[in-house]
Structure formats: C-alpha cells, structure tokens
Short mmCIF file of C-alpha atoms and ligand atoms in Angstrom, two decimals:
data_model
loop_
_atom_site.label_atom_id
_atom_site.label_comp_id
_atom_site.label_asym_id
_atom_site.label_seq_id
_atom_site.Cartn_x
_atom_site.Cartn_y
_atom_site.Cartn_z
CA UNK A 1 0.00 0.00 0.00
CA UNK A 2 2.90 2.34 0.85
CA UNK A 3 6.51 1.89 -0.25
CA UNK A 4 9.49 4.12 0.50
CA UNK A 5 12.74 3.40 -1.31
CA UNK A 6 15.89 5.26 -0.25
CA UNK A 7 13.87 8.36 0.52
CA UNK A 8 15.76 11.45 1.63
CA UNK A 9 14.32 14.77 2.66
CA UNK A 10 15.77 18.14 3.56
CA UNK A 11 13.97 21.42 4.22
CA UNK A 12 15.40 24.09 1.93
CA UNK A 13 19.17 24.12 2.28
CA UNK A 14 19.13 22.55 5.73
CA UNK A 15 20.56 19.18 6.76
CA UNK A 16 18.83 15.98 5.65
CA UNK A 17 16.08 15.28 8.18
CA UNK A 18 15.45 11.81 6.74
CA UNK A 19 18.16 9.72 5.09
CA UNK A 20 17.82 6.56 3.02
CA UNK A 21 14.45 5.65 4.46
CA UNK A 22 13.16 2.34 3.11
CA UNK A 23 10.04 0.55 4.38
CA UNK A 24 6.58 -0.48 3.35
CA UNK A 25 3.15 -0.54 4.97
CA UNK A 26 0.74 -3.36 4.23
CA UNK A 27 -3.04 -3.09 3.95
CA UNK A 28 -4.79 -3.85 7.25
CA UNK A 29 -1.65 -3.34 9.31
CA UNK A 30 -1.03 -1.44 12.52
CA UNK A 31 2.27 0.26 13.36
CA UNK A 32 3.69 2.79 15.73
CA UNK A 33 6.10 5.46 14.56
CA UNK A 34 8.43 6.64 17.26
CA UNK A 35 11.63 8.50 17.91
CA UNK A 36 12.84 11.46 19.96
CA UNK A 37 11.34 14.90 19.55
CA UNK A 38 12.63 16.54 16.36
CA UNK A 39 13.58 13.16 14.88
CA UNK A 40 11.32 13.62 11.85
CA UNK A 41 8.05 11.83 12.68
CA UNK A 42 5.88 14.70 11.50
CA UNK A 43 8.11 15.07 8.44
CA UNK A 44 7.55 11.40 7.54
CA UNK A 45 3.79 11.92 7.98
CA UNK A 46 3.94 14.91 5.63
CA UNK A 47 5.64 12.77 3.00
CA UNK A 48 2.97 10.10 3.40
CA UNK A 49 0.32 12.73 3.13
CA UNK A 50 1.76 14.29 -0.03
CA UNK A 51 2.32 17.59 1.69
CA UNK A 52 6.05 17.27 0.96
CA UNK A 53 7.88 15.79 -1.98
CA UNK A 54 11.02 13.78 -1.22
CA UNK A 55 14.31 15.39 -2.16
CA UNK A 56 15.44 11.99 -3.37
CA UNK A 57 14.19 8.42 -3.51
CA UNK A 58 10.87 6.93 -4.54
CA UNK A 59 7.51 6.92 -2.75
CA UNK A 60 4.70 4.71 -3.99
CA UNK A 61 1.22 5.26 -2.54
CA UNK A 62 -1.71 3.01 -3.47
CA UNK A 63 0.40 1.77 -6.37
CA UNK A 64 1.14 5.25 -7.74
CA UNK A 65 4.53 6.96 -7.93
CA UNK A 66 3.73 10.16 -6.02
CA UNK A 67 6.02 12.33 -8.15
CA UNK A 68 3.77 11.69 -11.15
CA UNK A 69 0.51 12.91 -9.57
CA UNK A 70 -1.25 16.08 -10.69
CA UNK A 71 -3.09 18.25 -8.11
CA UNK A 72 -6.48 16.67 -8.73
CA UNK A 73 -5.06 13.17 -8.33
CA UNK A 74 -3.42 14.28 -5.09
CA UNK A 75 -6.83 15.44 -3.84
CA UNK A 76 -8.43 12.11 -4.74
CA UNK A 77 -5.67 10.11 -3.02
CA UNK A 78 -5.98 12.28 0.10
CA UNK A 79 -9.61 11.23 0.43
CA UNK A 80 -8.40 7.67 0.96
CA UNK A 81 -6.15 8.83 3.80
CA UNK A 82 -7.30 10.18 7.15
CA UNK A 83 -4.93 12.41 9.07
CA UNK A 84 -4.88 13.64 12.65
CA UNK A 85 -2.52 16.59 12.82
CA UNK A 86 -0.30 17.14 15.82
CA UNK A 87 -1.80 20.66 16.06
CA UNK A 88 -5.37 19.49 15.17
CA UNK A 89 -6.05 22.11 12.45
CA UNK A 90 -9.70 22.55 13.33
CA UNK A 91 -11.43 25.52 11.75
CA UNK A 92 -12.37 27.96 14.50
CA UNK A 93 -15.40 29.41 12.74
CA UNK A 94 -17.09 26.04 12.30
CA UNK A 95 -18.75 24.02 15.04
CA UNK A 96 -17.37 20.64 16.08
CA UNK A 97 -20.07 19.01 13.98
CA UNK A 98 -19.21 21.08 10.89
CA UNK A 99 -15.49 20.45 11.33
CA UNK A 100 -16.02 16.72 11.46
CA UNK A 101 -18.39 16.85 8.49
CA UNK A 102 -15.91 18.77 6.33
CA UNK A 103 -14.48 15.78 4.40
CA UNK A 104 -18.03 14.81 3.42
CA UNK A 105 -19.05 18.35 2.55
CA UNK A 106 -16.19 18.77 0.10
CA UNK A 107 -17.55 15.73 -1.75
CA UNK A 108 -20.69 17.75 -2.33
CA UNK A 109 -22.90 15.73 0.02
CA UNK A 110 -26.04 17.23 1.56
CA UNK A 111 -26.09 17.68 5.32
CA UNK A 112 -29.21 15.54 5.64
CA UNK A 113 -27.32 12.61 4.11
CA UNK A 114 -24.57 12.58 6.72
CA UNK A 115 -26.09 14.11 9.86
CA UNK A 116 -26.67 10.76 11.58
CA UNK A 117 -23.23 9.45 10.63
CA UNK A 118 -21.37 12.49 11.97
CA UNK A 119 -23.41 12.52 15.14
CA UNK A 120 -22.67 8.81 15.66
CA UNK A 121 -18.91 9.22 15.31
CA UNK A 122 -18.97 12.22 17.67
CA UNK A 123 -20.74 10.10 20.27
CA UNK A 124 -18.21 7.35 19.67
CA UNK A 125 -15.31 9.66 20.58
CA UNK A 126 -17.29 11.06 23.51
CA UNK A 127 -18.16 14.46 22.05
CA UNK A 128 -21.89 13.88 21.73
CA UNK A 129 -22.73 16.88 23.89
CA UNK A 130 -20.07 19.18 22.38
CA UNK A 131 -21.36 18.96 18.83
CA UNK A 132 -22.51 22.52 18.43
CA UNK A 133 -19.73 24.44 20.14
CA UNK A 134 -16.81 26.12 18.39
CA UNK A 135 -13.30 24.65 18.75
CA UNK A 136 -11.88 27.57 20.78
CA UNK A 137 -14.03 26.56 23.74
CA UNK A 138 -13.05 22.89 23.55
CA UNK A 139 -10.38 21.52 25.87
CA UNK A 140 -7.16 20.13 24.38
CA UNK A 141 -8.37 16.57 24.68
CA UNK A 142 -11.73 17.43 23.16
CA UNK A 143 -10.05 19.10 20.19
CA UNK A 144 -7.91 16.01 19.82
CA UNK A 145 -10.98 13.81 19.65
CA UNK A 146 -12.69 16.14 17.19
CA UNK A 147 -9.59 15.93 14.98
CA UNK A 148 -9.69 12.13 15.21
CA UNK A 149 -13.39 12.07 14.32
CA UNK A 150 -12.72 14.25 11.27
CA UNK A 151 -9.97 11.88 10.13
CA UNK A 152 -12.28 8.88 10.47
CA UNK A 153 -15.51 10.20 9.00
CA UNK A 154 -14.49 9.50 5.39
CA UNK A 155 -13.72 5.83 6.23
CA UNK A 156 -10.10 6.09 5.11
CA UNK A 157 -8.06 3.08 3.99
CA UNK A 158 -5.04 4.52 5.73
CA UNK A 159 -5.03 6.52 8.96
CA UNK A 160 -2.12 8.74 9.95
CA UNK A 161 -2.23 9.99 13.52
CA UNK A 162 0.47 12.38 14.74
CA UNK A 163 0.67 12.24 18.56
CA UNK A 164 -3.07 11.60 18.90
CA UNK A 165 -2.73 10.99 22.62
CA UNK A 166 -0.42 13.90 23.34
CA UNK A 167 -3.08 16.01 25.02
CA UNK A 168 -5.11 13.52 27.01
CA UNK A 169 -4.81 11.74 30.33
CA UNK A 170 -3.64 8.10 30.39
CA UNK A 171 -7.17 6.73 30.71
CA UNK A 172 -8.41 8.59 27.67
CA UNK A 173 -5.18 7.72 25.83
CA UNK A 174 -5.96 4.06 26.42
CA UNK A 175 -9.51 4.55 25.17
CA UNK A 176 -8.29 6.30 22.03
CA UNK A 177 -5.77 3.52 21.39
CA UNK A 178 -8.64 1.00 21.66
CA UNK A 179 -10.48 3.11 19.10
CA UNK A 180 -7.57 2.95 16.66
CA UNK A 181 -7.21 -0.80 17.18
CA UNK A 182 -10.92 -1.28 16.52
CA UNK A 183 -10.59 0.79 13.38
CA UNK A 184 -7.68 -1.36 12.27
CA UNK A 185 -9.74 -4.49 12.84
CA UNK A 186 -12.39 -3.09 10.54
CA UNK A 187 -9.83 -2.89 7.73
CA UNK A 188 -7.93 0.38 8.00
CA UNK A 189 -4.13 0.55 8.08
CA UNK A 190 -2.97 2.68 10.98
CA UNK A 191 0.27 4.57 11.49
CA UNK A 192 0.37 6.12 14.93
CA UNK A 193 3.22 8.49 15.79
CA UNK A 194 3.99 8.78 19.48
CA UNK A 195 6.83 9.01 21.94
CA UNK A 196 4.70 7.57 24.72
CA UNK A 197 6.46 4.26 25.51
CA UNK A 198 3.77 3.28 28.01
CA UNK A 199 1.15 3.58 25.29
CA UNK A 200 3.13 1.43 22.85
CA UNK A 201 3.59 -1.22 25.53
CA UNK A 202 -0.16 -1.66 25.72
CA UNK A 203 -0.42 -3.07 22.24
CA UNK A 204 1.92 -5.43 20.55
CA UNK A 205 2.47 -3.99 17.09
CA UNK A 206 5.15 -3.24 14.56
CA UNK A 207 7.39 -0.30 15.45
CA UNK A 208 9.08 2.12 13.08
CA UNK A 209 11.79 4.03 14.92
CA UNK A 210 13.47 7.14 13.56
CA UNK A 211 16.86 7.94 14.96
CA UNK A 212 19.49 10.26 13.49
CA UNK A 213 17.48 10.56 10.30
CA UNK A 214 17.40 6.81 9.69
CA UNK A 215 14.42 4.54 10.06
CA UNK A 216 14.62 1.18 11.80
CA UNK A 217 11.81 -1.35 11.60
CA UNK A 218 11.01 -3.72 14.50
CA UNK A 219 8.44 -6.29 13.40
CA UNK B 1 -15.84 108.23 -28.72
CA UNK B 2 -16.66 104.64 -29.85
CA UNK B 3 -19.98 104.06 -31.43
CA UNK B 4 -21.92 100.88 -31.45
CA UNK B 5 -23.36 99.78 -34.74
CA UNK B 6 -25.35 96.55 -34.80
CA UNK B 7 -24.72 94.39 -37.86
CA UNK B 8 -26.59 91.22 -38.56
CA UNK B 9 -24.45 88.67 -40.43
CA UNK B 10 -26.08 86.53 -43.05
CA UNK B 11 -25.43 83.00 -41.82
CA UNK B 12 -26.08 81.42 -45.21
CA UNK B 13 -23.44 83.51 -46.98
CA UNK B 14 -21.00 84.65 -44.30
CA UNK B 15 -18.79 87.66 -45.13
CA UNK B 16 -15.13 87.08 -45.89
CA UNK B 17 -13.74 88.31 -42.59
CA UNK B 18 -10.11 87.83 -43.67
CA UNK B 19 -10.53 90.15 -46.62
CA UNK B 20 -12.43 92.64 -44.51
CA UNK B 21 -9.58 92.70 -42.00
CA UNK B 22 -6.99 93.23 -44.73
CA UNK B 23 -8.98 96.07 -46.33
CA UNK B 24 -9.48 97.69 -42.92
CA UNK B 25 -5.81 97.64 -41.93
CA UNK B 26 -4.85 98.89 -45.41
CA UNK B 27 -7.07 101.92 -45.19
CA UNK B 28 -6.80 102.76 -41.48
CA UNK B 29 -3.47 101.48 -40.09
CA UNK B 30 -4.57 101.81 -36.43
CA UNK B 31 -7.76 99.80 -36.84
CA UNK B 32 -8.13 96.18 -35.62
CA UNK B 33 -10.80 93.65 -36.36
CA UNK B 34 -11.82 91.41 -33.48
CA UNK B 35 -14.52 88.90 -34.41
CA UNK B 36 -14.43 87.08 -30.98
CA UNK B 37 -13.44 83.83 -32.62
CA UNK B 38 -10.01 83.71 -31.02
CA UNK B 39 -11.66 84.23 -27.65
CA UNK B 40 -14.24 81.47 -28.11
CA UNK B 41 -11.51 79.14 -29.38
CA UNK B 42 -9.55 79.69 -26.16
CA UNK B 43 -12.64 79.09 -24.07
CA UNK B 44 -13.31 75.87 -25.98
CA UNK B 45 -9.73 74.68 -25.43
CA UNK B 46 -10.07 75.36 -21.72
CA UNK B 47 -13.32 73.41 -21.50
CA UNK B 48 -11.66 70.50 -23.26
CA UNK B 49 -8.75 70.71 -20.82
CA UNK B 50 -11.15 70.51 -17.90
CA UNK B 51 -12.80 67.48 -19.47
CA UNK B 52 -9.47 65.69 -20.04
CA UNK B 53 -8.33 66.49 -16.49
CA UNK B 54 -11.66 65.17 -15.19
CA UNK B 55 -11.33 61.94 -17.13
CA UNK B 56 -7.74 61.56 -15.91
CA UNK B 57 -8.91 62.08 -12.35
CA UNK B 58 -11.67 59.50 -12.85
CA UNK B 59 -9.11 56.98 -14.17
CA UNK B 60 -6.87 57.64 -11.15
CA UNK B 61 -9.71 57.22 -8.66
CA UNK B 62 -10.84 54.03 -10.43
CA UNK B 63 -7.39 52.46 -10.36
CA UNK B 64 -6.89 53.47 -6.72
CA UNK B 65 -10.22 51.84 -5.87
CA UNK B 66 -9.32 48.66 -7.74
CA UNK B 67 -5.93 48.51 -6.02
CA UNK B 68 -7.42 48.94 -2.57
CA UNK B 69 -10.02 46.26 -3.30
CA UNK B 70 -7.26 43.92 -4.53
CA UNK B 71 -5.09 44.44 -1.46
CA UNK B 72 -7.96 44.21 1.01
CA UNK B 73 -9.09 40.95 -0.58
CA UNK B 74 -5.60 39.51 -0.58
CA UNK B 75 -5.21 40.33 3.09
CA UNK B 76 -8.59 38.75 3.86
CA UNK B 77 -7.69 35.54 2.02
CA UNK B 78 -4.30 35.47 3.75
CA UNK B 79 -5.99 35.46 7.16
CA UNK B 80 -7.98 32.47 5.92
CA UNK B 81 -4.90 30.49 5.01
CA UNK B 82 -5.74 27.79 7.56
CA UNK B 83 -9.09 27.30 5.87
CA UNK B 84 -7.40 26.83 2.50
CA UNK B 85 -4.91 24.42 4.06
CA UNK B 86 -7.47 22.31 5.89
CA UNK B 87 -9.75 22.05 2.86
CA UNK B 88 -6.72 21.06 0.83
CA UNK B 89 -5.68 18.42 3.35
CA UNK B 90 -9.08 16.79 3.65
CA UNK B 91 -8.97 16.21 -0.10
CA UNK B 92 -10.81 19.16 -1.65
CA UNK B 93 -9.83 19.89 -5.25
CA UNK B 94 -8.10 23.20 -5.92
CA UNK B 95 -10.98 24.28 -8.13
CA UNK B 96 -13.48 23.56 -5.35
CA UNK B 97 -11.56 25.63 -2.79
CA UNK B 98 -11.13 28.50 -5.24
CA UNK B 99 -14.83 28.40 -6.11
CA UNK B 100 -15.86 28.47 -2.42
CA UNK B 101 -13.70 31.51 -1.75
CA UNK B 102 -14.75 33.22 -4.95
CA UNK B 103 -18.42 32.79 -4.11
CA UNK B 104 -17.93 34.11 -0.59
CA UNK B 105 -15.91 37.11 -1.72
CA UNK B 106 -18.27 37.90 -4.59
CA UNK B 107 -20.99 38.20 -1.95
CA UNK B 108 -18.81 40.36 0.31
CA UNK B 109 -17.75 42.53 -2.64
CA UNK B 110 -21.32 42.95 -3.84
CA UNK B 111 -22.50 43.86 -0.34
CA UNK B 112 -19.74 46.44 0.04
CA UNK B 113 -20.40 47.80 -3.42
CA UNK B 114 -24.13 47.98 -2.79
CA UNK B 115 -23.59 49.99 0.40
CA UNK B 116 -21.21 52.43 -1.31
CA UNK B 117 -23.22 52.64 -4.52
CA UNK B 118 -26.47 53.03 -2.59
CA UNK B 119 -25.01 55.93 -0.63
CA UNK B 120 -23.82 57.64 -3.82
CA UNK B 121 -27.20 57.17 -5.51
CA UNK B 122 -28.99 58.57 -2.42
CA UNK B 123 -26.71 61.61 -2.45
CA UNK B 124 -27.45 62.29 -6.12
CA UNK B 125 -31.13 61.83 -5.46
CA UNK B 126 -31.02 64.22 -2.51
CA UNK B 127 -29.25 66.87 -4.61
CA UNK B 128 -31.90 66.67 -7.31
CA UNK B 129 -34.55 67.41 -4.70
CA UNK B 130 -32.88 70.55 -3.33
CA UNK B 131 -35.45 73.38 -3.69
CA UNK B 132 -34.82 75.84 -6.51
CA UNK B 133 -31.82 73.98 -7.77
CA UNK B 134 -33.55 71.21 -9.57
CA UNK B 135 -32.83 70.75 -13.25
CA UNK B 136 -34.28 73.12 -15.77
CA UNK B 137 -34.82 75.98 -13.31
CA UNK B 138 -32.20 78.25 -14.81
CA UNK B 139 -30.99 76.79 -18.07
CA UNK B 140 -29.00 79.94 -18.90
CA UNK B 141 -27.02 80.04 -15.68
CA UNK B 142 -26.17 76.47 -14.67
CA UNK B 143 -24.83 76.27 -11.12
CA UNK B 144 -22.43 73.71 -9.71
CA UNK B 145 -25.35 71.79 -8.28
CA UNK B 146 -27.11 71.51 -11.63
CA UNK B 147 -23.90 69.95 -12.89
CA UNK B 148 -24.20 67.35 -10.18
CA UNK B 149 -27.31 66.07 -11.90
CA UNK B 150 -26.08 62.62 -12.83
CA UNK B 151 -28.98 61.63 -15.02
CA UNK B 152 -29.41 58.06 -16.10
CA UNK B 153 -25.74 57.77 -17.05
CA UNK B 154 -24.66 58.70 -13.54
CA UNK B 155 -26.73 55.90 -12.03
CA UNK B 156 -25.45 53.50 -14.69
CA UNK B 157 -21.92 54.52 -13.69
CA UNK B 158 -22.64 53.71 -10.03
CA UNK B 159 -23.97 50.31 -11.03
CA UNK B 160 -20.87 49.71 -13.15
CA UNK B 161 -18.61 50.63 -10.21
CA UNK B 162 -20.47 48.19 -7.93
CA UNK B 163 -20.15 45.40 -10.51
CA UNK B 164 -16.49 46.22 -11.01
CA UNK B 165 -15.76 46.17 -7.28
CA UNK B 166 -17.43 42.79 -6.70
CA UNK B 167 -15.87 41.32 -9.83
CA UNK B 168 -12.39 42.43 -8.82
CA UNK B 169 -12.95 41.07 -5.29
CA UNK B 170 -14.03 37.67 -6.56
CA UNK B 171 -11.23 37.39 -9.09
CA UNK B 172 -8.57 38.45 -6.60
CA UNK B 173 -9.78 35.91 -4.04
CA UNK B 174 -9.56 33.19 -6.68
CA UNK B 175 -6.03 34.13 -7.73
CA UNK B 176 -4.89 34.42 -4.09
CA UNK B 177 -6.31 30.99 -3.22
CA UNK B 178 -4.40 29.42 -6.12
CA UNK B 179 -1.25 31.24 -5.04
CA UNK B 180 -1.71 29.98 -1.45
CA UNK B 181 -2.27 26.43 -2.71
CA UNK B 182 0.94 26.56 -4.73
CA UNK B 183 2.74 27.65 -1.56
CA UNK B 184 1.35 24.77 0.53
CA UNK B 185 1.93 22.53 -2.53
N1 LIG C 1 9.03 23.53 7.75
C1 LIG C 1 10.25 23.24 8.22
N2 LIG C 1 11.32 23.94 7.77
C2 LIG C 1 12.58 23.68 8.22
N3 LIG C 1 12.85 22.71 9.12
C3 LIG C 1 11.83 21.97 9.62
C4 LIG C 1 10.47 22.22 9.19
N4 LIG C 1 9.67 21.33 9.84
C5 LIG C 1 10.47 20.60 10.62
N5 LIG C 1 11.76 20.98 10.50
C6 LIG C 1 12.91 20.36 11.18
O1 LIG C 1 12.95 18.99 10.84
C7 LIG C 1 13.28 18.22 11.97
C8 LIG C 1 12.21 17.16 12.20
O2 LIG C 1 11.00 17.80 12.57
P1 LIG C 1 9.65 17.00 12.83
O3 LIG C 1 8.59 18.00 13.08
O4 LIG C 1 9.45 16.05 11.72
O5 LIG C 1 9.99 16.21 14.17
P2 LIG C 1 9.07 15.29 15.07
O6 LIG C 1 9.73 13.96 15.15
O7 LIG C 1 7.68 15.33 14.58
O8 LIG C 1 9.17 16.00 16.48
P3 LIG C 1 8.06 16.07 17.66
O9 LIG C 1 8.08 14.76 18.35
O10 LIG C 1 8.54 17.16 18.53
O11 LIG C 1 6.75 16.39 17.03
C9 LIG C 1 13.43 19.17 13.14
O12 LIG C 1 14.82 19.39 13.32
C10 LIG C 1 12.75 20.42 12.67
O13 LIG C 1 13.39 21.55 13.21
MG1 LIG C 2 5.91 16.03 15.28
#
C-alpha cells in the first residue's frame, strides 16, 4: 500500500532530516512510529500525506509513484487517507459538527445525508454533547478527539495519527488507542506516531523508529 | 468716442472676414478687427482641458479603488490560510476551494459595493430634490449643483462601479487561493 525506497528529505538548504528511508506498509496493518522529539516523525507523515515531496528516492502510494501525480489526483488520493494533525487544524469558525463533516461536505454531500453518521462518530469519541460548540471553547483533549473524528468520517483506507494521545490523560489515551485498534480491525491501516512508551507497551504492534534521520523497523 | 453699430451677419453667406480685416488695416493702419473667434476658441480649449483632467482624475480614482479592493481581498484571504490548508488536506480539489472563496468574496464585494453605490445614488437623489436647484430651473445660468445632476448615465456609472468592485474582489480571491495552494503545494 505504501513503499518508501531510499527516501531522503531536507527542508530548503538545511541538513537531511530523513536519510535513506526504506520501508513499506501493508493493507490492514497497525504500526507505531516513534523516535525522539525533532527526529522527523511529522516530516515522515507529511511525505505520506503528499504535503512534501522527497528530495530523493521513490515513494509509492496506493500503487502510484507520487512524483507523477497532478493536483487533482493528489486530492483524490488524500480522500483515501485520514490524518490527525499534531496541532489538530480545526477551523475555529465552524462548530465541532461542521469540522467533522468537512471531508463529506467537500464531496458535495447534503447535510441531511450525513447528519446521523457524523453525530454517531462524535458520540463514539465522547463528544456527543459538544457537537454545536466552536473549537476555541473545547479543551485540548476534546479538540484532539474532534480531529480524530474528522480523520475517520471518510472511512479512510489509511489513517495517519500524529501524537493523537499527546493532550489527554492516560485513561483517555488508552480509550483512544482502543479506538484505533478497533478501526484497524475493521480494515484500515494505521500509522500512529507517538513518543509515549507506556502507550506502545499496551499493544503489541510493529514499530518504526526514527533515529538520526534513519528509520529502523522492528516487526 | 466709440460708437456701437449693430450688424446682422447673413449666416447662409458669411462675409469674408479675412478680406475685410486686410482692407481695414490697409485703409486705417490703427484699426483692428476682433470677431471674438479667437476668444471662443480659447474658451473651448479650456473646457476641453477641464474634461481631459476630469477623465484623468476618474481613471486615477478608479485604479486606486481597484488597487485597494485587490489588497484588502488579498489580506482577507491570507488570514484564511488555515481554511485553504485544511480544505486542501481533507482532499478538496483546488478548483473547489477557489470556487468556495470566490463565491464568498463575490458576496462580500457585492455587499460592500451595494452599500457604497447606494449611498452615492442617495446623495445624487437628494441633490436633485434641493429646492430651486432642480434641473431646468435656470438653463442659462447652470450652477455647480445643476452639474451634479447625474442623469441616467450617472446611475449607470454607479452600477458599473459596484459590478467592477465585486468582480475584482471575486477574481482576486480566486487568484490568491491558487497562489496559497501553490505555496502549501
Ligand atoms: N518547515 C520546516 N522547515 C525547516 N525545518 C523543519 C520544518 N519542519 C520541521 N523541520 C525540522 O525537521 C526536523 C524534524 O522535525 P519534525 O517536526 O518532523 O519532528 P518530530 O519527530 O515530529 O518531532 P516532535 O516529536 O517534537 O513532534 C526538526 O529538526 C525540525 O526543526
Ligand atoms: Mg511532530
């Protein structure tokens, strides 16, 4: 589903943040992505999400060489990927409900066709009673869950979550991890970036570790 | 002592004024012939100058307005960069994002234009109702206020300005969204 071959990335003229990264991600798989702060986890996510192009090497996503995609094809591929940003990226002028519904709205769907679905997922992440408030009044953990709900609403084949438990207490972190595992069982590949060792110890899964710009895989 | 003699010129066969002038100066060296044409020519040139200056001023005001609309719109889109980014990241096509912004800004531009244009139209309307100064009162001595009578063309001009302002707003928002998208890539 995803293949990296000798991928290197540098920002502008800076040092190479990622060097010779080679790995693949299978359909239906679950993996953690870890490494110290500043190691390049978010950078790797950006590459997977087509927000960055590699400075060298080859990335294949859903069988397509990403360097050959035009903007419209990028948009279509993004709809098959759900992403939870480290900084959430919720739109402050839209309610929680509207934020979560955004991926459906851009497909041109009518609100009546997805109201029940969005409401269900919001209840699932425990935001049933926060549906009609604006993000600025949500707590960090609530924003986190809204961001997760938005990533899941389009039923992505591949979920990227950047520190999705960074803002919640251990109990909620455990609940969110359960949620990702459940999602994986229903057929979605999950890549979960975290530096929370305790969280990773709760679930036996493949680990991708970035250290000094290199990626090591522990199956 | 000058004497006034009233002559009526035959318009269908006008006298040869050049010859008359030559004959006059030949016979009486101190005499001059002034037929007022030089004077009216100068007046005409001045009126034309005023017209050209007015048109130039109009062009300047129009371009200043367009520029300020362009920059205000660009600033407004820039503050909405997160919106562009998020829409982009959840898989919206560039054309869709541009269209959303364009529609929104067309509405904003039209609202702004309607407020400004409405105020201008009201002002013109108010002037035309000022007592004693309404059109046609003193056709021989037009005052500044009679000149302010915009007529149908004036109102058409206001409408054109409103359309121009909203059009420029919408187009600028579209271009700025595409520029932002190229930056996010
Ligand atoms: N836009 C950018 N321009 C230049 N350098 C960048 C940019 N984004 C990240 N970097 C640098 O790249 C390196 C990796 O950053 P990245 O955000 O990928 O780390 P991370 O592993 O996600 O860290 P954290 O755990 O703190 O989120 C860092 O040294 C960072 O300073
Ligand atoms: Mg990061």
